[in-house]
Amino acid sequence: EGGIAVVMSVALGERPSLLQYALMATAVIGAMVVSLEPGRRTAAGAIPAVLSAIGFAAAWVSVGMSDLPSLTTVAVTRGTGFVIVFALVLFFAKQRVPPRTSIVPFLACGLLDALGYVTFGLATAVGSIAVASVAATQWTTAAAIIGITILRERLRPIQYAGIVVTLVSVSALVIAS
């Protein structure tokens, strides 16, 4: 989604430098390498994943392009998302109310999501949407680091290399911006 957001922001008029393009491309490739699951050869779920990436990229670019304050933009986007998801849950879900044990984690996820959007909005207020999008959308790298440190997962050497490439690229991108 970071790469898609770059394409969208450039189509809307942003002009990153050649160095920024190279670092953004390297960061996206690094994140893709982190997400490789050796031994798996399936495209199951690819279409919904691509549609999701396009949707997230459009949301990131919309937040960055908004003339409203970051908090207002987050309130509108998260509020709209809540209404849509709530309506879908009421319409499709067999269990209408989540179990009590799930409420605190659900609220924590919502709070972290809103915090992510606020900080992204702040990043785009002072810098490039393309750069902020690539830096903010390194989910695979963050998930891999959490898996390694908290869940004690073992990755393949190529995935560790992807983490290093992504972290170095994003760090250099921040310095170059």
Tab-separated table of N, CA, C and O in Angstrom, residues 64-114:
chain	number	residue	atom	x	y	z
A	64	GLY	N	-3.591	12.790	3.915
A	64	GLY	CA	-2.498	13.723	3.612
A	64	GLY	C	-2.935	14.922	2.801
A	64	GLY	O	-2.389	16.012	2.952
A	65	MET	N	-3.925	14.747	1.926
A	65	MET	CA	-4.381	15.829	1.060
A	65	MET	C	-5.395	16.747	1.744
A	65	MET	O	-5.668	17.828	1.255
A	66	SER	N	-5.937	16.311	2.863
A	66	SER	CA	-6.979	17.072	3.544
A	66	SER	C	-6.455	18.408	4.055
A	66	SER	O	-5.346	18.497	4.576
A	67	ASP	N	-7.266	19.441	3.900
A	67	ASP	CA	-6.923	20.749	4.449
A	67	ASP	C	-7.392	20.892	5.897
A	67	ASP	O	-7.098	21.883	6.552
A	68	LEU	N	-8.122	19.884	6.379
A	68	LEU	CA	-8.608	19.909	7.750
A	68	LEU	C	-7.487	19.543	8.714
A	68	LEU	O	-6.539	18.853	8.332
A	69	PRO	N	-7.599	19.946	9.976
A	69	PRO	CA	-6.606	19.521	10.966
A	69	PRO	C	-6.592	17.992	11.083
A	69	PRO	O	-7.611	17.335	10.853
A	70	SER	N	-5.454	17.430	11.450
A	70	SER	CA	-5.299	15.974	11.530
A	70	SER	C	-6.363	15.320	12.403
A	70	SER	O	-6.921	14.288	12.049
A	71	LEU	N	-6.647	15.918	13.551
A	71	LEU	CA	-7.628	15.339	14.468
A	71	LEU	C	-9.022	15.305	13.842
A	71	LEU	O	-9.758	14.337	14.008
A	72	THR	N	-9.378	16.345	13.109
A	72	THR	CA	-10.675	16.384	12.441
A	72	THR	C	-10.747	15.323	11.350
A	72	THR	O	-11.741	14.601	11.226
A	73	THR	N	-9.687	15.208	10.574
A	73	THR	CA	-9.639	14.205	9.514
A	73	THR	C	-9.771	12.805	10.104
A	73	THR	O	-10.514	11.968	9.589
A	74	VAL	N	-9.059	12.541	11.196
A	74	VAL	CA	-9.146	11.235	11.845
A	74	VAL	C	-10.557	10.992	12.365
A	74	VAL	O	-11.108	9.901	12.196
A	75	ALA	N	-11.153	11.989	12.980
A	75	ALA	CA	-12.512	11.824	13.505
A	75	ALA	C	-13.494	11.484	12.382
A	75	ALA	O	-14.331	10.593	12.526
A	76	VAL	N	-13.360	12.161	11.251
A	76	VAL	CA	-14.263	11.903	10.126
A	76	VAL	C	-14.006	10.512	9.544
A	76	VAL	O	-14.941	9.731	9.342
A	77	THR	N	-12.744	10.166	9.287
A	77	THR	CA	-12.451	8.866	8.675
A	77	THR	C	-12.773	7.705	9.610
A	77	THR	O	-13.379	6.720	9.200
A	78	ARG	N	-12.388	7.824	10.855
A	78	ARG	CA	-12.673	6.736	11.797
A	78	ARG	C	-14.157	6.664	12.109
A	78	ARG	O	-14.700	5.581	12.269
A	79	GLY	N	-14.824	7.798	12.222
A	79	GLY	CA	-16.272	7.800	12.472
A	79	GLY	C	-17.040	7.164	11.325
A	79	GLY	O	-17.941	6.341	11.535
A	80	THR	N	-16.662	7.525	10.102
A	80	THR	CA	-17.304	6.938	8.924
A	80	THR	C	-17.041	5.437	8.878
A	80	THR	O	-17.963	4.646	8.628
A	81	GLY	N	-15.803	5.046	9.122
A	81	GLY	CA	-15.466	3.623	9.138
A	81	GLY	C	-16.250	2.859	10.192
A	81	GLY	O	-16.746	1.759	9.944
A	82	PHE	N	-16.400	3.449	11.364
A	82	PHE	CA	-17.149	2.805	12.437
A	82	PHE	C	-18.595	2.578	12.024
A	82	PHE	O	-19.148	1.491	12.220
A	83	VAL	N	-19.220	3.590	11.455
A	83	VAL	CA	-20.626	3.468	11.038
A	83	VAL	C	-20.782	2.366	9.990
A	83	VAL	O	-21.693	1.533	10.075
A	84	ILE	N	-19.880	2.339	9.018
A	84	ILE	CA	-19.964	1.322	7.959
A	84	ILE	C	-19.754	-0.078	8.532
A	84	ILE	O	-20.536	-0.996	8.259
A	85	VAL	N	-18.722	-0.252	9.346
A	85	VAL	CA	-18.445	-1.566	9.919
A	85	VAL	C	-19.568	-1.986	10.859
A	85	VAL	O	-20.016	-3.147	10.844
A	86	PHE	N	-20.070	-1.072	11.660
A	86	PHE	CA	-21.164	-1.390	12.583
A	86	PHE	C	-22.393	-1.856	11.812
A	86	PHE	O	-23.033	-2.842	12.185
A	87	ALA	N	-22.711	-1.162	10.716
A	87	ALA	CA	-23.853	-1.561	9.892
A	87	ALA	C	-23.631	-2.952	9.289
A	87	ALA	O	-24.550	-3.781	9.264
A	88	LEU	N	-22.420	-3.218	8.810
A	88	LEU	CA	-22.124	-4.543	8.242
A	88	LEU	C	-22.217	-5.636	9.300
A	88	LEU	O	-22.731	-6.726	9.028
A	89	VAL	N	-21.731	-5.346	10.507
A	89	VAL	CA	-21.808	-6.329	11.590
A	89	VAL	C	-23.269	-6.608	11.933
A	89	VAL	O	-23.670	-7.767	12.087
A	90	LEU	N	-24.068	-5.571	12.040
A	90	LEU	CA	-25.490	-5.774	12.342
A	90	LEU	C	-26.178	-6.591	11.259
A	90	LEU	O	-27.050	-7.402	11.539
A	91	PHE	N	-25.785	-6.378	10.024
A	91	PHE	CA	-26.439	-7.054	8.906
A	91	PHE	C	-25.964	-8.493	8.732
A	91	PHE	O	-26.756	-9.394	8.481
A	92	PHE	N	-24.645	-8.722	8.864
A	92	PHE	CA	-24.077	-10.029	8.528
A	92	PHE	C	-23.699	-10.915	9.713
A	92	PHE	O	-23.643	-12.131	9.577
A	93	ALA	N	-23.380	-10.338	10.851
A	93	ALA	CA	-22.845	-11.132	11.960
A	93	ALA	C	-23.922	-11.974	12.625
A	93	ALA	O	-25.063	-11.535	12.798
A	94	LYS	N	-23.525	-13.181	12.998
A	94	LYS	CA	-24.442	-14.059	13.725
A	94	LYS	C	-24.480	-13.664	15.198
A	94	LYS	O	-25.496	-13.770	15.847
A	95	GLN	N	-23.341	-13.227	15.706
A	95	GLN	CA	-23.253	-12.795	17.096
A	95	GLN	C	-23.180	-11.273	17.076
A	95	GLN	O	-22.216	-10.692	16.614
A	96	ARG	N	-24.194	-10.609	17.580
A	96	ARG	CA	-24.321	-9.154	17.462
A	96	ARG	C	-23.370	-8.371	18.364
A	96	ARG	O	-22.919	-7.306	18.021
A	97	VAL	N	-23.096	-8.884	19.525
A	97	VAL	CA	-22.264	-8.157	20.482
A	97	VAL	C	-21.009	-8.999	20.753
A	97	VAL	O	-21.119	-10.198	20.990
A	98	PRO	N	-19.844	-8.369	20.707
A	98	PRO	CA	-18.640	-9.156	20.998
A	98	PRO	C	-18.635	-9.617	22.447
A	98	PRO	O	-19.210	-8.958	23.317
A	99	PRO	N	-17.967	-10.726	22.722
A	99	PRO	CA	-17.878	-11.184	24.114
A	99	PRO	C	-17.162	-10.138	24.968
A	99	PRO	O	-16.320	-9.398	24.480
A	100	ARG	N	-17.500	-10.085	26.235
A	100	ARG	CA	-16.919	-9.086	27.142
A	100	ARG	C	-15.399	-9.129	27.159
A	100	ARG	O	-14.751	-8.099	27.273
A	101	THR	N	-14.837	-10.318	27.040
A	101	THR	CA	-13.381	-10.438	27.074
A	101	THR	C	-12.727	-9.785	25.857
A	101	THR	O	-11.536	-9.490	25.888
A	102	SER	N	-13.496	-9.527	24.808
A	102	SER	CA	-12.948	-8.924	23.589
A	102	SER	C	-13.064	-7.408	23.558
A	102	SER	O	-12.435	-6.764	22.729
A	103	ILE	N	-13.853	-6.840	24.432
A	103	ILE	CA	-14.127	-5.400	24.352
A	103	ILE	C	-12.865	-4.566	24.580
A	103	ILE	O	-12.588	-3.637	23.824
A	104	VAL	N	-12.071	-4.866	25.596
A	104	VAL	CA	-10.866	-4.084	25.865
A	104	VAL	C	-9.870	-4.186	24.703
A	104	VAL	O	-9.367	-3.151	24.235
A	105	PRO	N	-9.579	-5.383	24.181
A	105	PRO	CA	-8.692	-5.434	23.009
A	105	PRO	C	-9.257	-4.686	21.799
A	105	PRO	O	-8.508	-4.036	21.065
A	106	PHE	N	-10.575	-4.752	21.581
A	106	PHE	CA	-11.182	-4.005	20.472
A	106	PHE	C	-10.970	-2.502	20.658
A	106	PHE	O	-10.603	-1.793	19.731
A	107	LEU	N	-11.206	-2.013	21.867
A	107	LEU	CA	-11.024	-0.590	22.135
A	107	LEU	C	-9.557	-0.185	21.997
A	107	LEU	O	-9.252	0.888	21.472
A	108	ALA	N	-8.650	-1.030	22.451
A	108	ALA	CA	-7.217	-0.739	22.317
A	108	ALA	C	-6.823	-0.660	20.846
A	108	ALA	O	-6.086	0.247	20.439
A	109	CYS	N	-7.331	-1.589	20.032
A	109	CYS	CA	-7.037	-1.556	18.592
A	109	CYS	C	-7.568	-0.275	17.959
A	109	CYS	O	-6.901	0.354	17.141
A	110	GLY	N	-8.771	0.120	18.332
A	110	GLY	CA	-9.351	1.347	17.792
A	110	GLY	C	-8.548	2.574	18.192
A	110	GLY	O	-8.318	3.477	17.385
A	111	LEU	N	-8.100	2.612	19.434
A	111	LEU	CA	-7.301	3.734	19.920
A	111	LEU	C	-5.957	3.789	19.192
A	111	LEU	O	-5.527	4.859	18.749
A	112	LEU	N	-5.301	2.644	19.031
A	112	LEU	CA	-4.025	2.610	18.317
A	112	LEU	C	-4.213	2.995	16.848
A	112	LEU	O	-3.371	3.695	16.270
A	113	ASP	N	-5.302	2.555	16.238
A	113	ASP	CA	-5.591	2.909	14.851
A	113	ASP	C	-5.758	4.424	14.711
A	113	ASP	O	-5.172	5.045	13.824
A	114	ALA	N	-6.540	5.011	15.596
A	114	ALA	CA	-6.745	6.464	15.545
A	114	ALA	C	-5.433	7.200	15.789
A	114	ALA	O	-5.141	8.193	15.109
